[in-house]
Amino acid sequence: MLKPQSIPEDNYYLFKSCVTCSIYPGIEKSIRFVLDKIGASYTDDPRHSSCTGFGYHAGVVPLKTCLALNARNFSLAAESRDSHIACTCPTSYGTLKECKDILSRDPSQREYVEEALKKVGRNLDLSPSIHHVSEVFLARLEDIRSKAVRDLSGVRAVTHHGCHYSKIFYRDVASGDFERPTVLDDIAKAVGCSVLDYNERSLCCGMGFHYTLIDREYPRSVLKRKLASIKDAGPDVIITQCPGCTFNLDYYQESLSKALGPLDIPVLYFSELVAIALGADPYDIGLDMHAVPVEPLLERLGIAGGERWRQG
């Protein structure tokens, strides 16, 4: 079980996501909004590169390239005053964790990477710790509670944890068993939501990376199962931890409504939910960029913003 006391409470190196930047740039705004509100120290470094996780898992980026690029990212974080890497994406979280592990134990890979880093004037430094931003929020839950200005009680939520997060953090090395994540549940409850259980809670969203490129029907069938189970639970909102999951659960609801019936369940990244509770303007954190309209949920909570979107 993840314990908040095991997570650094400050000095975060914000590791941004290529999928987030491309599709939901407001997610990063919401993360910065929350970190600023709770007084967290963080570095937003424009020099770091993508973790290459999407390309690596899709089979188009070689392992050596992935290792070298992330070794550079480690070096950048290590020289920062804020060296605790806080990933906005579970794929980045998993990729960085795996790269650090490989470079710690495989001399041949380490030798290659050290030579590559010398060419760009850097040295290998594996000292930065690696976390997901949801873990940061968990460590600072009391600060989040104390800064909340909006009451989200009465909101019925379901949570979906990213598989690349779950498989890395929650695997019991001795038994090989997986523990069910509760990070998002704890965050949602802290801002007043009730969290519903559902049968397919642990099922992947169907993003699939490699499968998405070679067989779109199989990932779509997984997503159909996922959304059918969520619909049966009857939530007001789906809370996500991964930008890819957010996209799948948000953008494909319309295409699956013929098979599943009307869905229209708003999907919020956990940082968007917390930012709303802490007083963010929905327009400023990009909630108008979601496929399923968020306005009905906000209007029900008495939060202004919908009219501004409609005037566009």
Tab-separated table of C-alpha atoms in Angstrom:
chain	number	residue	atom	x	y	z
A	1	MET	CA	0.000	0.000	0.000
A	2	LEU	CA	1.341	3.430	-0.974
A	3	LYS	CA	2.069	5.496	2.138
A	4	PRO	CA	2.084	9.317	1.838
A	5	GLN	CA	5.046	9.547	4.221
A	6	SER	CA	7.184	7.692	1.663
A	7	ILE	CA	6.700	10.469	-0.915
A	8	PRO	CA	8.745	13.717	-0.875
A	9	GLU	CA	6.549	16.646	0.127
A	10	ASP	CA	8.399	19.271	-1.903
A	11	ASN	CA	11.037	20.013	-4.553
A	12	TYR	CA	9.438	18.359	-7.578
A	13	TYR	CA	10.845	18.207	-11.100
A	14	LEU	CA	7.705	18.363	-13.248
A	15	PHE	CA	8.014	15.766	-16.010
A	16	LYS	CA	5.540	16.658	-18.739
A	17	SER	CA	3.767	14.297	-21.137
A	18	CYS	CA	3.692	14.402	-24.949
A	19	VAL	CA	0.117	13.056	-25.032
A	20	THR	CA	-1.035	15.564	-22.415
A	21	CYS	CA	0.561	18.495	-24.243
A	22	SER	CA	-0.982	17.400	-27.550
A	23	ILE	CA	-4.550	16.660	-26.479
A	24	TYR	CA	-5.249	18.124	-23.028
A	25	PRO	CA	-2.782	20.974	-22.359
A	26	GLY	CA	-5.138	22.190	-19.626
A	27	ILE	CA	-4.124	19.203	-17.500
A	28	GLU	CA	-0.669	20.694	-17.008
A	29	LYS	CA	-2.258	24.036	-16.160
A	30	SER	CA	-4.385	22.332	-13.527
A	31	ILE	CA	-1.315	20.606	-12.045
A	32	ARG	CA	0.562	23.907	-11.811
A	33	PHE	CA	-2.521	25.580	-10.341
A	34	VAL	CA	-2.724	23.013	-7.544
A	35	LEU	CA	1.021	23.004	-6.830
A	36	ASP	CA	0.975	26.812	-6.630
A	37	LYS	CA	-2.083	26.800	-4.362
A	38	ILE	CA	-0.512	24.406	-1.861
A	39	GLY	CA	2.823	26.218	-1.967
A	40	ALA	CA	4.868	23.377	-3.436
A	41	SER	CA	8.321	24.068	-4.853
A	42	TYR	CA	8.757	22.704	-8.376
A	43	THR	CA	10.822	23.147	-11.515
A	44	ASP	CA	9.133	23.292	-14.915
A	45	ASP	CA	12.141	22.630	-17.142
A	46	PRO	CA	11.613	23.225	-20.907
A	47	ARG	CA	14.780	21.253	-21.724
A	48	HIS	CA	13.614	17.746	-20.857
A	49	SER	CA	12.528	15.473	-23.701
A	50	SER	CA	9.731	12.968	-24.065
A	51	CYS	CA	10.305	9.695	-22.206
A	52	THR	CA	9.727	7.994	-25.626
A	53	GLY	CA	7.437	5.515	-23.830
A	54	PHE	CA	4.705	5.544	-26.461
A	55	GLY	CA	7.176	4.844	-29.258
A	56	TYR	CA	9.086	2.281	-27.199
A	57	HIS	CA	5.969	0.282	-26.279
A	58	ALA	CA	4.705	0.539	-29.862
A	59	GLY	CA	7.954	-1.026	-31.070
A	60	VAL	CA	9.297	1.922	-33.065
A	61	VAL	CA	11.870	3.342	-30.576
A	62	PRO	CA	14.816	1.030	-29.702
A	63	LEU	CA	15.636	0.351	-26.054
A	64	LYS	CA	19.084	1.974	-26.333
A	65	THR	CA	17.511	5.200	-27.604
A	66	CYS	CA	14.980	5.150	-24.784
A	67	LEU	CA	17.728	4.603	-22.197
A	68	ALA	CA	19.984	7.349	-23.558
A	69	LEU	CA	17.256	9.974	-23.774
A	70	ASN	CA	16.025	9.251	-20.274
A	71	ALA	CA	19.566	9.223	-18.901
A	72	ARG	CA	19.748	12.803	-20.177
A	73	ASN	CA	16.441	13.525	-18.436
A	74	PHE	CA	17.833	12.105	-15.183
A	75	SER	CA	20.891	14.336	-15.568
A	76	LEU	CA	18.714	17.432	-16.004
A	77	ALA	CA	16.656	16.593	-12.923
A	78	ALA	CA	19.775	15.864	-10.859
A	79	GLU	CA	21.231	19.313	-11.523
A	80	SER	CA	17.939	21.021	-10.641
A	81	ARG	CA	17.195	22.364	-7.168
A	82	ASP	CA	14.003	20.253	-7.404
A	83	SER	CA	15.200	16.735	-8.159
A	84	HIS	CA	12.200	14.569	-7.230
A	85	ILE	CA	10.784	13.709	-10.674
A	86	ALA	CA	6.987	14.029	-10.719
A	87	CYS	CA	5.516	12.494	-13.888
A	88	THR	CA	2.208	13.686	-15.283
A	89	CYS	CA	1.791	10.413	-17.202
A	90	PRO	CA	1.917	6.784	-15.947
A	91	THR	CA	3.750	5.710	-19.102
A	92	SER	CA	6.504	8.212	-18.312
A	93	TYR	CA	6.463	6.987	-14.708
A	94	GLY	CA	6.830	3.358	-15.768
A	95	THR	CA	9.390	4.083	-18.488
A	96	LEU	CA	11.613	6.167	-16.208
A	97	LYS	CA	11.408	3.544	-13.451
A	98	GLU	CA	12.373	0.761	-15.867
A	99	CYS	CA	15.200	2.788	-17.438
A	100	LYS	CA	16.648	3.584	-14.020
A	101	ASP	CA	16.470	-0.087	-13.045
A	102	ILE	CA	18.167	-1.266	-16.246
A	103	LEU	CA	20.943	1.320	-15.988
A	104	SER	CA	21.502	0.396	-12.344
A	105	ARG	CA	22.062	-3.299	-13.019
A	106	ASP	CA	23.186	-3.760	-16.658
A	107	PRO	CA	26.849	-2.720	-17.200
A	108	SER	CA	26.686	-3.035	-21.004
A	109	GLN	CA	23.672	-0.731	-21.325
A	110	ARG	CA	25.221	1.655	-18.823
A	111	GLU	CA	28.473	1.818	-20.790
A	112	TYR	CA	26.618	2.670	-24.014
A	113	VAL	CA	24.585	5.389	-22.286
A	114	GLU	CA	27.597	6.941	-20.575
A	115	GLU	CA	29.360	7.248	-23.943
A	116	ALA	CA	26.247	8.824	-25.484
A	117	LEU	CA	25.958	11.348	-22.640
A	118	LYS	CA	29.612	12.378	-22.993
A	119	LYS	CA	28.862	13.510	-26.547
A	120	VAL	CA	26.365	16.069	-25.195
A	121	GLY	CA	28.530	17.086	-22.249
A	122	ARG	CA	26.616	15.223	-19.538
A	123	ASN	CA	27.295	12.495	-16.988
A	124	LEU	CA	25.021	9.674	-15.880
A	125	ASP	CA	23.308	10.489	-12.583
A	126	LEU	CA	20.588	8.142	-11.311
A	127	SER	CA	20.023	9.964	-8.000
A	128	PRO	CA	16.611	11.582	-8.783
A	129	SER	CA	13.625	9.773	-7.295
A	130	ILE	CA	10.648	9.041	-9.567
A	131	HIS	CA	6.997	9.603	-8.659
A	132	HIS	CA	3.645	10.236	-10.301
A	133	VAL	CA	1.915	13.571	-9.686
A	134	SER	CA	-1.025	11.716	-8.128
A	135	GLU	CA	1.416	10.492	-5.456
A	136	VAL	CA	2.477	14.092	-4.866
A	137	PHE	CA	-1.169	15.062	-4.344
A	138	LEU	CA	-1.585	12.121	-1.984
A	139	ALA	CA	1.383	13.295	0.079
A	140	ARG	CA	-0.124	16.783	0.260
A	141	LEU	CA	-3.764	15.812	0.882
A	142	GLU	CA	-4.044	17.860	4.068
A	143	ASP	CA	-2.879	20.967	2.210
A	144	ILE	CA	-5.392	20.238	-0.549
A	145	ARG	CA	-8.218	19.834	1.968
A	146	SER	CA	-7.301	23.085	3.699
A	147	LYS	CA	-7.211	25.038	0.411
A	148	ALA	CA	-10.501	23.675	-1.007
A	149	VAL	CA	-13.105	26.397	-1.589
A	150	ARG	CA	-15.720	24.363	-3.432
A	151	ASP	CA	-17.795	21.537	-1.998
A	152	LEU	CA	-17.860	18.495	-4.291
A	153	SER	CA	-19.909	16.360	-1.906
A	154	GLY	CA	-22.684	14.562	-3.722
A	155	VAL	CA	-20.509	13.901	-6.780
A	156	ARG	CA	-20.444	10.179	-7.508
A	157	ALA	CA	-17.158	9.190	-9.125
A	158	VAL	CA	-15.509	6.096	-10.531
A	159	THR	CA	-11.724	5.952	-10.809
A	160	HIS	CA	-9.459	4.454	-13.446
A	161	HIS	CA	-5.763	4.012	-12.618
A	162	GLY	CA	-3.307	3.784	-15.510
A	163	CYS	CA	-2.028	0.249	-16.144
A	164	HIS	CA	1.571	1.453	-16.629
A	165	TYR	CA	1.363	2.938	-13.138
A	166	SER	CA	-0.276	-0.061	-11.510
A	167	LYS	CA	2.068	-2.672	-12.977
A	168	ILE	CA	5.178	-0.828	-11.763
A	169	PHE	CA	4.220	0.326	-8.312
A	170	TYR	CA	1.776	-2.262	-7.092
A	171	ARG	CA	3.465	-5.507	-8.133
A	172	ASP	CA	4.501	-7.685	-5.198
A	173	VAL	CA	7.925	-8.903	-6.324
A	174	ALA	CA	7.789	-11.995	-4.097
A	175	SER	CA	4.378	-13.268	-5.173
A	176	GLY	CA	3.848	-11.550	-8.501
A	177	ASP	CA	0.401	-10.454	-7.323
A	178	PHE	CA	-1.033	-7.029	-7.998
A	179	GLU	CA	-2.584	-4.825	-5.352
A	180	ARG	CA	-5.537	-2.697	-6.419
A	181	PRO	CA	-4.548	0.994	-6.512
A	182	THR	CA	-6.486	3.481	-4.391
A	183	VAL	CA	-4.514	6.693	-5.006
A	184	LEU	CA	-7.274	8.302	-7.085
A	185	ASP	CA	-9.949	7.122	-4.654
A	186	ASP	CA	-8.145	8.843	-1.777
A	187	ILE	CA	-7.760	12.073	-3.759
A	188	ALA	CA	-11.409	12.108	-4.898
A	189	LYS	CA	-12.662	11.463	-1.369
A	190	ALA	CA	-10.439	14.226	0.009
A	191	VAL	CA	-12.333	16.822	-2.057
A	192	GLY	CA	-15.740	15.414	-1.118
A	193	CYS	CA	-16.603	12.897	-3.840
A	194	SER	CA	-18.036	9.472	-3.123
A	195	VAL	CA	-16.249	6.693	-5.019
A	196	LEU	CA	-18.247	3.867	-6.591
A	197	ASP	CA	-16.936	0.385	-7.254
A	198	TYR	CA	-17.545	-1.400	-10.571
A	199	ASN	CA	-16.788	-4.831	-11.959
A	200	GLU	CA	-14.188	-3.835	-14.564
A	201	ARG	CA	-12.308	-1.405	-12.364
A	202	SER	CA	-8.935	-3.078	-13.042
A	203	LEU	CA	-9.465	-3.471	-16.799
A	204	CYS	CA	-7.255	-1.497	-19.198
A	205	CYS	CA	-8.879	1.394	-21.076
A	206	GLY	CA	-7.897	-0.232	-24.383
A	207	MET	CA	-5.232	2.274	-25.434
A	208	GLY	CA	-2.921	-0.649	-26.173
A	209	PHE	CA	-0.008	1.206	-27.870
A	210	HIS	CA	1.207	-1.645	-30.139
A	211	TYR	CA	-2.293	-3.091	-30.550
A	212	THR	CA	-3.662	0.321	-31.454
A	213	LEU	CA	-1.310	0.356	-34.447
A	214	ILE	CA	-1.971	-3.175	-35.728
A	215	ASP	CA	-5.463	-4.145	-34.560
A	216	ARG	CA	-7.873	-1.385	-33.615
A	217	GLU	CA	-10.797	-3.741	-33.059
A	218	TYR	CA	-9.304	-5.583	-30.104
A	219	PRO	CA	-8.510	-2.427	-28.082
A	220	ARG	CA	-11.984	-1.085	-28.932
A	221	SER	CA	-13.603	-4.251	-27.561
A	222	VAL	CA	-11.701	-3.756	-24.291
A	223	LEU	CA	-12.868	-0.153	-24.055
A	224	LYS	CA	-16.452	-1.255	-24.744
A	225	ARG	CA	-16.309	-3.649	-21.767
A	226	LYS	CA	-14.823	-0.924	-19.606
A	227	LEU	CA	-17.421	1.709	-20.443
A	228	ALA	CA	-20.309	-0.761	-20.143
A	229	SER	CA	-19.216	-1.572	-16.596
A	230	ILE	CA	-18.813	2.115	-15.743
A	231	LYS	CA	-22.251	2.901	-17.140
A	232	ASP	CA	-23.784	0.186	-14.935
A	233	ALA	CA	-22.268	1.885	-11.874
A	234	GLY	CA	-24.010	5.161	-12.778
A	235	PRO	CA	-21.326	7.757	-11.902
A	236	ASP	CA	-21.432	11.501	-12.416
A	237	VAL	CA	-17.777	11.585	-13.486
A	238	ILE	CA	-14.846	9.320	-14.408
A	239	ILE	CA	-11.564	10.257	-12.680
A	240	THR	CA	-8.394	9.317	-14.582
A	241	GLN	CA	-4.654	9.243	-13.933
A	242	CYS	CA	-3.299	8.877	-17.482
A	243	PRO	CA	-3.695	11.215	-20.495
A	244	GLY	CA	-4.068	8.239	-22.874
A	245	CYS	CA	-6.792	6.715	-20.709
A	246	THR	CA	-8.443	10.136	-20.490
A	247	PHE	CA	-8.519	10.360	-24.275
A	248	ASN	CA	-9.916	6.857	-24.778
A	249	LEU	CA	-12.621	7.138	-22.119
A	250	ASP	CA	-13.565	10.653	-23.243
A	251	TYR	CA	-13.335	10.757	-27.043
A	252	TYR	CA	-14.714	7.306	-27.852
A	253	GLN	CA	-17.905	7.489	-25.800
A	254	GLU	CA	-19.828	8.889	-28.767
A	255	SER	CA	-18.696	6.125	-31.146
A	256	LEU	CA	-19.714	3.431	-28.636
A	257	SER	CA	-23.069	4.950	-27.740
A	258	LYS	CA	-24.791	3.019	-30.524
A	259	ALA	CA	-23.749	-0.260	-28.920
A	260	LEU	CA	-24.033	0.791	-25.270
A	261	GLY	CA	-26.763	3.425	-25.363
A	262	PRO	CA	-26.272	7.059	-24.280
A	263	LEU	CA	-23.168	7.593	-22.175
A	264	ASP	CA	-22.189	11.282	-21.827
A	265	ILE	CA	-20.186	10.681	-18.646
A	266	PRO	CA	-17.689	13.527	-18.102
A	267	VAL	CA	-14.050	12.460	-17.773
A	268	LEU	CA	-11.708	14.495	-15.559
A	269	TYR	CA	-8.018	14.034	-14.914
A	270	PHE	CA	-7.506	13.924	-11.143
A	271	SER	CA	-5.643	17.276	-11.188
A	272	GLU	CA	-8.590	18.934	-12.969
A	273	LEU	CA	-10.931	17.677	-10.260
A	274	VAL	CA	-8.663	18.993	-7.506
A	275	ALA	CA	-8.120	22.325	-9.280
A	276	ILE	CA	-11.889	22.796	-9.500
A	277	ALA	CA	-12.184	22.110	-5.755
A	278	LEU	CA	-9.419	24.642	-5.093
A	279	GLY	CA	-11.215	27.365	-7.041
A	280	ALA	CA	-9.819	27.211	-10.579
A	281	ASP	CA	-11.762	28.771	-13.431
A	282	PRO	CA	-12.901	25.816	-15.605
A	283	TYR	CA	-12.084	27.789	-18.742
A	284	ASP	CA	-8.525	28.534	-17.616
A	285	ILE	CA	-7.684	24.846	-17.083
A	286	GLY	CA	-9.070	23.795	-20.457
A	287	LEU	CA	-12.193	21.849	-19.498
A	288	ASP	CA	-13.784	23.107	-22.724
A	289	MET	CA	-11.362	20.834	-24.621
A	290	HIS	CA	-12.959	17.623	-23.378
A	291	ALA	CA	-15.093	15.655	-25.841
A	292	VAL	CA	-17.885	14.858	-23.370
A	293	PRO	CA	-19.201	18.226	-22.092
A	294	VAL	CA	-18.273	18.949	-18.488
A	295	GLU	CA	-20.709	21.895	-18.223
A	296	PRO	CA	-23.695	19.879	-16.884
A	297	LEU	CA	-21.592	18.633	-13.955
A	298	LEU	CA	-20.219	22.099	-13.246
A	299	GLU	CA	-23.657	23.714	-13.448
A	300	ARG	CA	-25.005	21.148	-11.037
A	301	LEU	CA	-22.244	22.164	-8.625
A	302	GLY	CA	-23.085	25.830	-9.105
A	303	ILE	CA	-19.767	26.575	-10.808
A	304	ALA	CA	-19.793	29.344	-13.401
A	305	GLY	CA	-18.054	28.846	-16.708
A	306	GLY	CA	-20.518	27.166	-19.025
A	307	GLU	CA	-21.908	30.422	-20.381
A	308	ARG	CA	-18.421	31.691	-21.114
A	309	TRP	CA	-17.688	28.555	-23.135
A	310	ARG	CA	-20.871	28.910	-25.150
A	311	GLN	CA	-19.977	32.500	-26.032
A	312	GLY	CA	-16.521	31.196	-27.075
